[in-house]
Amino acid sequence: MLAMLLRRLFLGLVTVWIVSMIIFAGVEMLPGDSCTAFLEREAQGKLLENCREAQGLNRPAAERYFDWATSAARGDLGISANGEKSIAELVGDRLGNSLLLAACSLALGVPLAIFLGVVTGLWRDRPVDLAVSTLAIFAMTIPEFVSATVLILIFSVWLGWLPGIVLTSASAPASEFFPEIILPVLVLTMVMTAHILRMVRSSVIEVMVGDYIQMATLKGVPYWRIVFRHALPNALLPAINVVALTIAWLLGGVVVIEVVFNYPGLGRMMIDAISDRDLPVVQAIALIVATVYVCVNLSADILTMFANPRLRTLHMRRG
Amino acid sequence: MTGPLIDIRDISVGFTGKSGATLPVLRNIDLKVNAGESIGIVGESGSGKSTLALAAMGYLKRGLRLMEGSVAFQGQDMFARTRTELEQIRGGELALIPQNSGQSLTPTLRIGAQLVEALRLHADVPEAQYSAKAIELLGQVRLPDPAAIMTRFPHELSGGQQQRAAIAMALAGEPTALLLDEPTTGLDVTTQAHILELLRDIARDRGMAMVYVSHDLGAIARVCDRVVVMYAGEVVLEGSTRQVLKTPIHPYARGLLASIPRLSDPRLPVALDGRPPAPGGAGQGCSFVDRCALAQDGCRTSRPDLERLPSGEAVRCFHYQEAHQLSLTGSGAIPASLDGASPSALHLDDLAISYRRPGLFDKVLGRDSAGVPTVNGIEITVAKGETLGLVGESGSGKSTILKAIAGLLPPSGGKITVAGGQALAPEVEHRSPDHLRKIQLIFQNPDDSLNPRQTIAQILEQPLKLYFGLTGDALHQRSADILDRVRLGAHYLDRLPSQLSGGEKQRVAIARAFAAEPDLVLCDEVTSALDVSVQAAVLDLLNDLKATQGTTYVFVSHDLAVVRALSDRVAVLYQGRLCELGPSADVYAMPSHPYTEVLLGAVLEPDPDTAPTLSADDVVELSPPAQGCPFQRRCPRKIGRICDTDTPPWQHGTQGHAIKCHHSIADLATAQAEGAAGQRA
């Protein structure tokens, strides 16, 4: 068991390491560097040489990668190319904001998705299932920027209940993001709920026609007891992995929403850094997002293993 | 209470087909079960026997509905009761033991929790005593160490243990009637025999009624007083167990009995040709008319009623008085066999197979993880044209050996050589095309081994293109010829596997193997997924192909009677080690290896006058012992320490018959003759 955990952790670290090399190589292959970006038109001759000298860009790539990777491992992500500010500090604020957005969306979306998934699964092909499943398809297919715009139109422009854009500064404490954060949370919730609910629905349907549910019925177990004790613990196991993927998506991939609502999260910072050619920041964010993916998936696997007695014995036996 | 305990009157159950018409699964069934009585319901897959049993609980599978009739339990209509009333009765007065306990126990709940749940719902026991009562129940179904079983999850138990746990759960509500839906299907022979004895004892002690649904007439013969034979959703014959199994008066029942291979009879069973009509396809007349040897014109135009006879039997046939003309014991062919010595077609030289491979971490740490190999010391020569049967219970390594011969599982030691003394490469990737062609494998379940998206033509053309480079008309002609050889017409070429019945699919799988014109065909439980009447046809086909093509078979099955029907020589395996090897007639007769004796004793014959001999516990061993005899822990004839420490030597009998045991053949013969005499006394 412990050996399994250590093995998985080790493999996770290897993944992050490989990803870090790919990120570094990718950025390296781009034409130009942070000096050409910073100096713009003056990026030539002596000035460029001096800049590169000052930033250590003249050293061999392997050496620079080693420096970058070792300091990143220590938590030091370097200095932003233009602002001379510590990236760890800049990214830290943004990561916190992204976490806030993700946490609010998850807190709202996961229980809602599981509830609706179970309801539609149990009442398969009934009106409630048809209505919810149709809405879910809409929520999944309408692009986020469209639904975001529509919500802004309704709640900010017509009704005037909620602010349509986030004006709070990136380093403000979490409490100051209310109520501006509500609309982005709503849009994200819609999309993720639709995904998770469809997965839960099909899993509930599959479990409910299973032999052990028939057996429980014929053992005289009352219906709701069957649902909660026999069906759901099995039906919700696959949900763990989908929720994990959603978390990773929320922390790194909600660029469109952050741009539409002007929300100061990681996604928008990445976009800004790319257009500014702020390559150290791009590298740092890519590395953070990769690490988040690895961590979240690892925790999901471990959680599934603990929740599923079959997997648990399997790993116990293997030692 | 007067009147029958379960009273099913004239029920019909159906579903709505694609065309919108209602297709019946059960048609006008009457069934009465009195208190304390045990009734067997037999029939092949699709006959509606499980649906009938579940209907007795007022339960129909999704999509099915009651079209007419009523089902009463203790005088009250089950389909008119409220949900709460049903919850009271189900698992209480009327309990079910399911077919596949492995899948019928909730995987995320411990055995104890599931048992206590049954007690909480139905038993009149104070809450504080739930767990004591649960342990008591597990003890009653003879599970070792009940307290430990309580804390296990279902997947941590063996198949037999799961079945016992399910029986304990059914007994929790002190039922007056037990419904058993194929409760021993999928279990090993010794486990099955033990479970059936347990059920008999429990039913007798508690005066419970039992409705025992099974396709296995041997199990029915052991447990039931009365038998109902179902065919295409109808009851075709009903009578006492003796009447139905000894002198059946319905042509279908006679055909079914004749198609069962028997341990005592070396002949091939007789196949029942054709297949039952699909739901709704029975037409105007008798549903069995297409397969019946006694059928006349009248049978096609009107449907016979279930006629009750003074003898207590009930039969649905116009010509039941002539049924006795139909043979009951297999008049099938004696299997083709070799005469004289033939060259060797396959030689396994000290073969050893280990499933566990040392992992990366083990290598780094220098750990020896291989341990005791799963299969060890297998030394067998198969002559050309011979059929070698491999028998043993699950975990005996019989399928593992087939995989090694096929190259799917490289052996960890020893050699495999084919005709001409050529050694086979251990991995299938390194074998020459010629070797690949010469060795073909047929799998247990054609549903899994045939690609559902390929037509039969595409399936058969693959080996023809690969090995013979055929194209165009020649390819098509050859596929049709091969299909003809397995007795399927050329019109099957355009069909998909899903449009075929189970038996037809297995014929296609056989055809695919024979398309390569192999020297050696490996059969892995090829009839286990088939109904018994279809099984007989497949055995007959395999025997035919052997006679015409001179093929050599290695035939693996857990069913000793099936192996007997087809094999020239039989090898008995336990825990991946050989116990006995010899000509079928010698292996199936005494003297035997003590393990063979246990196996043969546990086989249930479809004859109410026979009883199994249970001489060893049905303990499940997960791994073979590191030294000594593999059967040391269960052996009823264990000598002593020598069995634990020394690998037993081969004791040679006549005609190449050999037993691997510390007892001499003479000792075994004496001891087993005494045992048999003791049984008769």
Short mmCIF file of N, CA, C and O in Angstrom, two decimals, chain B residues 174-220:
data_model
loop_
_atom_site.label_atom_id
_atom_site.label_comp_id
_atom_site.label_asym_id
_atom_site.label_seq_id
_atom_site.Cartn_x
_atom_site.Cartn_y
_atom_site.Cartn_z
N GLU B 174 -35.94 -16.28 8.14
CA GLU B 174 -36.66 -17.51 8.43
C GLU B 174 -37.74 -17.78 7.38
O GLU B 174 -38.93 -17.86 7.70
N PRO B 175 -37.38 -17.93 6.11
CA PRO B 175 -38.38 -18.04 5.06
C PRO B 175 -39.14 -19.37 5.13
O PRO B 175 -38.62 -20.36 5.65
N THR B 176 -40.38 -19.35 4.61
CA THR B 176 -41.11 -20.61 4.44
C THR B 176 -40.91 -21.15 3.03
O THR B 176 -41.17 -22.30 2.78
N ALA B 177 -40.47 -20.27 2.14
CA ALA B 177 -40.18 -20.73 0.79
C ALA B 177 -38.90 -20.06 0.29
O ALA B 177 -38.69 -18.87 0.49
N LEU B 178 -38.06 -20.85 -0.38
CA LEU B 178 -36.81 -20.34 -0.94
C LEU B 178 -36.90 -20.47 -2.46
O LEU B 178 -37.26 -21.52 -2.97
N LEU B 179 -36.55 -19.39 -3.16
CA LEU B 179 -36.44 -19.48 -4.60
C LEU B 179 -34.95 -19.51 -4.93
O LEU B 179 -34.20 -18.67 -4.46
N LEU B 180 -34.54 -20.47 -5.72
CA LEU B 180 -33.12 -20.58 -6.04
C LEU B 180 -32.96 -20.46 -7.55
O LEU B 180 -33.47 -21.29 -8.29
N ASP B 181 -32.25 -19.41 -7.98
CA ASP B 181 -32.09 -19.16 -9.40
C ASP B 181 -30.69 -19.61 -9.82
O ASP B 181 -29.73 -18.88 -9.66
N GLU B 182 -30.57 -20.82 -10.32
CA GLU B 182 -29.26 -21.37 -10.73
C GLU B 182 -28.21 -21.16 -9.65
O GLU B 182 -27.14 -20.59 -9.93
N PRO B 183 -28.44 -21.62 -8.43
CA PRO B 183 -27.53 -21.24 -7.34
C PRO B 183 -26.14 -21.86 -7.44
O PRO B 183 -25.24 -21.38 -6.77
N THR B 184 -25.94 -22.90 -8.22
CA THR B 184 -24.61 -23.49 -8.25
C THR B 184 -23.93 -23.37 -9.60
O THR B 184 -22.84 -23.88 -9.79
N THR B 185 -24.58 -22.67 -10.55
CA THR B 185 -23.96 -22.50 -11.86
C THR B 185 -22.67 -21.69 -11.71
O THR B 185 -22.66 -20.68 -11.02
N GLY B 186 -21.62 -22.15 -12.32
CA GLY B 186 -20.36 -21.42 -12.25
C GLY B 186 -19.48 -21.85 -11.09
O GLY B 186 -18.37 -21.37 -10.96
N LEU B 187 -19.97 -22.76 -10.25
CA LEU B 187 -19.12 -23.22 -9.15
C LEU B 187 -18.43 -24.52 -9.57
O LEU B 187 -18.88 -25.24 -10.44
N ASP B 188 -17.31 -24.81 -8.90
CA ASP B 188 -16.62 -26.07 -9.16
C ASP B 188 -17.46 -27.25 -8.72
O ASP B 188 -18.31 -27.12 -7.85
N VAL B 189 -17.19 -28.44 -9.30
CA VAL B 189 -18.03 -29.61 -8.98
C VAL B 189 -18.06 -29.92 -7.51
O VAL B 189 -19.13 -30.20 -6.95
N THR B 190 -16.91 -29.90 -6.85
CA THR B 190 -16.95 -30.26 -5.43
C THR B 190 -17.70 -29.21 -4.63
O THR B 190 -18.47 -29.55 -3.74
N THR B 191 -17.50 -27.93 -4.97
CA THR B 191 -18.22 -26.87 -4.27
C THR B 191 -19.71 -27.01 -4.49
O THR B 191 -20.51 -26.91 -3.56
N GLN B 192 -20.10 -27.27 -5.75
CA GLN B 192 -21.51 -27.43 -6.08
C GLN B 192 -22.14 -28.55 -5.25
O GLN B 192 -23.20 -28.38 -4.66
N ALA B 193 -21.44 -29.68 -5.17
CA ALA B 193 -21.98 -30.81 -4.43
C ALA B 193 -22.17 -30.46 -2.96
O ALA B 193 -23.19 -30.77 -2.35
N HIS B 194 -21.19 -29.73 -2.40
CA HIS B 194 -21.30 -29.34 -1.00
C HIS B 194 -22.46 -28.38 -0.78
O HIS B 194 -23.20 -28.51 0.19
N ILE B 195 -22.62 -27.41 -1.66
CA ILE B 195 -23.70 -26.42 -1.50
C ILE B 195 -25.06 -27.12 -1.60
O ILE B 195 -25.97 -26.84 -0.83
N LEU B 196 -25.19 -28.05 -2.54
CA LEU B 196 -26.47 -28.74 -2.69
C LEU B 196 -26.80 -29.57 -1.45
O LEU B 196 -27.95 -29.59 -1.00
N GLU B 197 -25.79 -30.25 -0.90
CA GLU B 197 -26.06 -31.03 0.31
C GLU B 197 -26.51 -30.10 1.43
O GLU B 197 -27.42 -30.42 2.18
N LEU B 198 -25.84 -28.93 1.50
CA LEU B 198 -26.21 -27.96 2.53
C LEU B 198 -27.67 -27.52 2.36
O LEU B 198 -28.44 -27.49 3.32
N LEU B 199 -28.05 -27.20 1.11
CA LEU B 199 -29.42 -26.75 0.85
C LEU B 199 -30.43 -27.84 1.21
O LEU B 199 -31.47 -27.58 1.81
N ARG B 200 -30.13 -29.08 0.85
CA ARG B 200 -31.01 -30.20 1.19
C ARG B 200 -31.21 -30.30 2.69
O ARG B 200 -32.33 -30.42 3.18
N ASP B 201 -30.09 -30.23 3.42
CA ASP B 201 -30.17 -30.35 4.88
C ASP B 201 -31.00 -29.22 5.47
O ASP B 201 -31.86 -29.44 6.31
N ILE B 202 -30.73 -27.99 5.00
CA ILE B 202 -31.43 -26.84 5.55
C ILE B 202 -32.92 -26.94 5.28
O ILE B 202 -33.75 -26.74 6.16
N ALA B 203 -33.27 -27.28 4.03
CA ALA B 203 -34.68 -27.37 3.67
C ALA B 203 -35.38 -28.44 4.51
O ALA B 203 -36.50 -28.25 4.97
N ARG B 204 -34.69 -29.55 4.71
CA ARG B 204 -35.30 -30.64 5.47
C ARG B 204 -35.47 -30.21 6.93
O ARG B 204 -36.54 -30.36 7.51
N ASP B 205 -34.42 -29.62 7.52
CA ASP B 205 -34.49 -29.24 8.93
C ASP B 205 -35.55 -28.20 9.20
O ASP B 205 -36.21 -28.22 10.23
N ARG B 206 -35.70 -27.26 8.29
CA ARG B 206 -36.61 -26.14 8.55
C ARG B 206 -37.97 -26.31 7.91
O ARG B 206 -38.83 -25.45 8.04
N GLY B 207 -38.14 -27.39 7.14
CA GLY B 207 -39.42 -27.61 6.47
C GLY B 207 -39.73 -26.54 5.43
O GLY B 207 -40.88 -26.17 5.22
N MET B 208 -38.69 -26.01 4.78
CA MET B 208 -38.90 -24.95 3.79
C MET B 208 -39.30 -25.55 2.45
O MET B 208 -38.85 -26.62 2.08
N ALA B 209 -40.12 -24.81 1.73
CA ALA B 209 -40.39 -25.16 0.34
C ALA B 209 -39.27 -24.57 -0.50
O ALA B 209 -38.70 -23.53 -0.15
N MET B 210 -38.93 -25.26 -1.59
CA MET B 210 -37.89 -24.71 -2.47
C MET B 210 -38.36 -24.74 -3.92
O MET B 210 -38.97 -25.71 -4.36
N VAL B 211 -38.09 -23.67 -4.61
CA VAL B 211 -38.28 -23.66 -6.06
C VAL B 211 -36.88 -23.52 -6.65
O VAL B 211 -36.22 -22.49 -6.47
N TYR B 212 -36.42 -24.59 -7.29
CA TYR B 212 -35.03 -24.65 -7.70
C TYR B 212 -34.96 -24.54 -9.22
O TYR B 212 -35.36 -25.44 -9.94
N VAL B 213 -34.47 -23.40 -9.69
CA VAL B 213 -34.39 -23.17 -11.13
C VAL B 213 -33.00 -23.55 -11.61
O VAL B 213 -32.00 -23.08 -11.05
N SER B 214 -32.90 -24.41 -12.61
CA SER B 214 -31.57 -24.78 -13.10
C SER B 214 -31.65 -25.41 -14.48
O SER B 214 -32.67 -25.95 -14.87
N HIS B 215 -30.54 -25.30 -15.21
CA HIS B 215 -30.46 -26.05 -16.46
C HIS B 215 -29.79 -27.39 -16.19
O HIS B 215 -29.68 -28.22 -17.07
N ASP B 216 -29.34 -27.59 -14.95
CA ASP B 216 -28.53 -28.75 -14.62
C ASP B 216 -29.42 -29.84 -14.02
O ASP B 216 -29.83 -29.78 -12.87
N LEU B 217 -29.70 -30.87 -14.82
CA LEU B 217 -30.59 -31.92 -14.35
C LEU B 217 -29.97 -32.72 -13.22
O LEU B 217 -30.68 -33.31 -12.41
N GLY B 218 -28.65 -32.75 -13.16
CA GLY B 218 -27.98 -33.46 -12.08
C GLY B 218 -28.29 -32.82 -10.73
O GLY B 218 -28.60 -33.52 -9.75
N ALA B 219 -28.23 -31.50 -10.68
CA ALA B 219 -28.52 -30.78 -9.44
C ALA B 219 -30.00 -30.96 -9.06
O ALA B 219 -30.34 -31.20 -7.90
N ILE B 220 -30.87 -30.86 -10.07
CA ILE B 220 -32.31 -31.02 -9.83
C ILE B 220 -32.59 -32.41 -9.26
O ILE B 220 -33.36 -32.57 -8.30
#
